[in-house]
Amino acid sequence: MTTHRAAFGGKLDGAAGEAVARTAGVVSLAVLAVGLGGLALGIDWAWIAFPVGYGGVLPLAVSRARSRADTTGTTDGATDVDDDALAALRRRYAEGEIDDVEFERRLERLLETEDD
């Protein structure tokens, strides 16, 4: 996954990053199969699949997958804030700053605000 993060600027993580990486992998394999398959079959112009596929189709497919991931993902940041709050609550509980009762009370309040 590190290779994909470097290739995609490290801006997409989770399911969105996986979708973009999967798209890049599928398109790369398809271009390779078409190009090498054509060359193996003796098609003289099959070499054109490589520059067209890697230079045109791959960037378009990755761009499409990236924009689709951006529109279907959370863009308002609400989930990130809730995750940060939950992580902070768990950390405080683990460090002993709050007891079981306080942890449960705050967790219930956090989950109530998440549903709104």
C-alpha positions as MATLAB code, in Angstrom:
seq = 'MTTHRAAFGGKLDGAAGEAVARTAGVVSLAVLAVGLGGLALGIDWAWIAFPVGYGGVLPLAVSRARSRADTTGTTDGATDVDDDALAALRRRYAEGEIDDVEFERRLERLLETEDD';
ca = [
       0.000    0.000    0.000;
       2.941    2.343    0.475;
       3.559    2.373   -3.257;
      -0.024    3.411   -3.868;
       0.132    6.107   -1.227;
       3.227    7.564   -2.833;
       1.632    7.376   -6.266;
      -1.596    9.015   -5.124;
      -0.055   11.651   -2.911;
      -1.046    9.903    0.315;
      -4.353   11.766    0.362;
      -6.691    8.787    0.140;
      -6.812    6.231    2.919;
      -9.175    3.448    3.779;
     -11.795    2.295    1.310;
     -11.275    5.255   -1.023;
      -7.554    4.588   -1.320;
      -8.199    0.895   -1.843;
     -10.709    1.631   -4.616;
      -8.245    3.878   -6.450;
      -5.427    1.362   -6.002;
      -7.665   -1.459   -7.227;
      -8.651    0.560  -10.285;
      -5.011    1.273  -11.090;
      -4.153   -2.400  -10.712;
      -6.997   -3.632  -12.893;
      -6.287   -1.127  -15.655;
      -2.558   -1.881  -15.541;
      -3.176   -5.599  -15.860;
      -5.647   -5.048  -18.697;
      -3.190   -2.875  -20.626;
      -0.445   -5.405  -20.088;
      -2.686   -8.294  -21.180;
      -3.876   -6.495  -24.309;
      -0.401   -5.331  -25.293;
       1.457   -8.570  -24.651;
      -1.422  -10.668  -25.972;
      -1.460   -8.703  -29.206;
       2.299   -8.985  -29.567;
       2.161  -12.732  -28.881;
      -0.509  -13.120  -31.558;
       1.708  -11.334  -34.054;
      -0.341   -8.147  -34.347;
       2.160   -5.573  -35.557;
       0.462   -2.506  -34.093;
      -0.227   -4.079  -30.645;
       2.616   -2.051  -29.131;
       0.305    0.992  -29.295;
      -1.648   -0.477  -26.353;
       1.180    0.454  -23.976;
       1.434    4.222  -24.571;
      -2.317    4.579  -25.020;
      -3.128    2.428  -22.000;
      -0.542    3.725  -19.570;
      -0.450    7.274  -20.904;
      -4.173    7.809  -21.444;
      -6.495    5.154  -20.059;
      -4.735    4.649  -16.717;
      -4.637    8.334  -15.711;
      -8.274    8.765  -16.748;
      -9.386    5.686  -14.817;
      -7.482    6.718  -11.684;
      -8.860   10.246  -11.954;
     -12.383    8.875  -12.303;
     -11.928    6.535   -9.331;
     -10.449    9.348   -7.242;
     -13.315   11.748   -7.995;
     -15.839    9.013   -7.326;
     -14.149    8.239   -3.996;
     -14.169   11.942   -3.097;
     -17.907   12.279   -3.781;
     -18.942    9.073   -2.029;
     -16.658    9.573    0.982;
     -17.255   11.897    3.878;
     -16.345   15.396    2.931;
     -17.813   17.224    5.911;
     -15.286   15.826    8.358;
     -17.965   14.830   10.891;
     -16.792   11.245   11.022;
     -13.204   12.345   11.611;
     -14.279   14.528   14.534;
     -16.356   11.693   16.030;
     -13.452    9.267   15.598;
     -11.087   11.736   17.269;
     -13.488   12.217   20.176;
     -13.909    8.467   20.601;
     -10.147    7.933   20.466;
      -9.610   10.631   23.093;
     -12.298    9.099   25.304;
     -10.731    5.655   25.031;
      -7.296    7.077   25.773;
      -8.529    8.844   28.908;
     -10.241    5.662   30.078;
      -7.141    3.561   29.412;
      -4.948    6.022   31.319;
      -7.323    5.940   34.284;
      -8.404    9.595   34.051;
     -12.060    8.537   34.037;
     -13.786    5.555   35.626;
     -16.183    2.984   34.118;
     -19.333    4.958   34.895;
     -17.977    8.197   33.433;
     -16.686    6.363   30.363;
     -20.098    4.766   29.708;
     -21.918    8.083   30.240;
     -19.660    9.956   27.839;
     -19.735    7.138   25.309;
     -23.553    7.157   25.297;
     -23.573   10.937   24.832;
     -21.048   10.670   22.000;
     -23.087    7.993   20.244;
     -26.266   10.046   20.639;
     -24.687   13.051   18.945;
     -23.338   10.777   16.194;
     -26.895    9.736   15.247;
     -28.061   13.352   14.853;
];
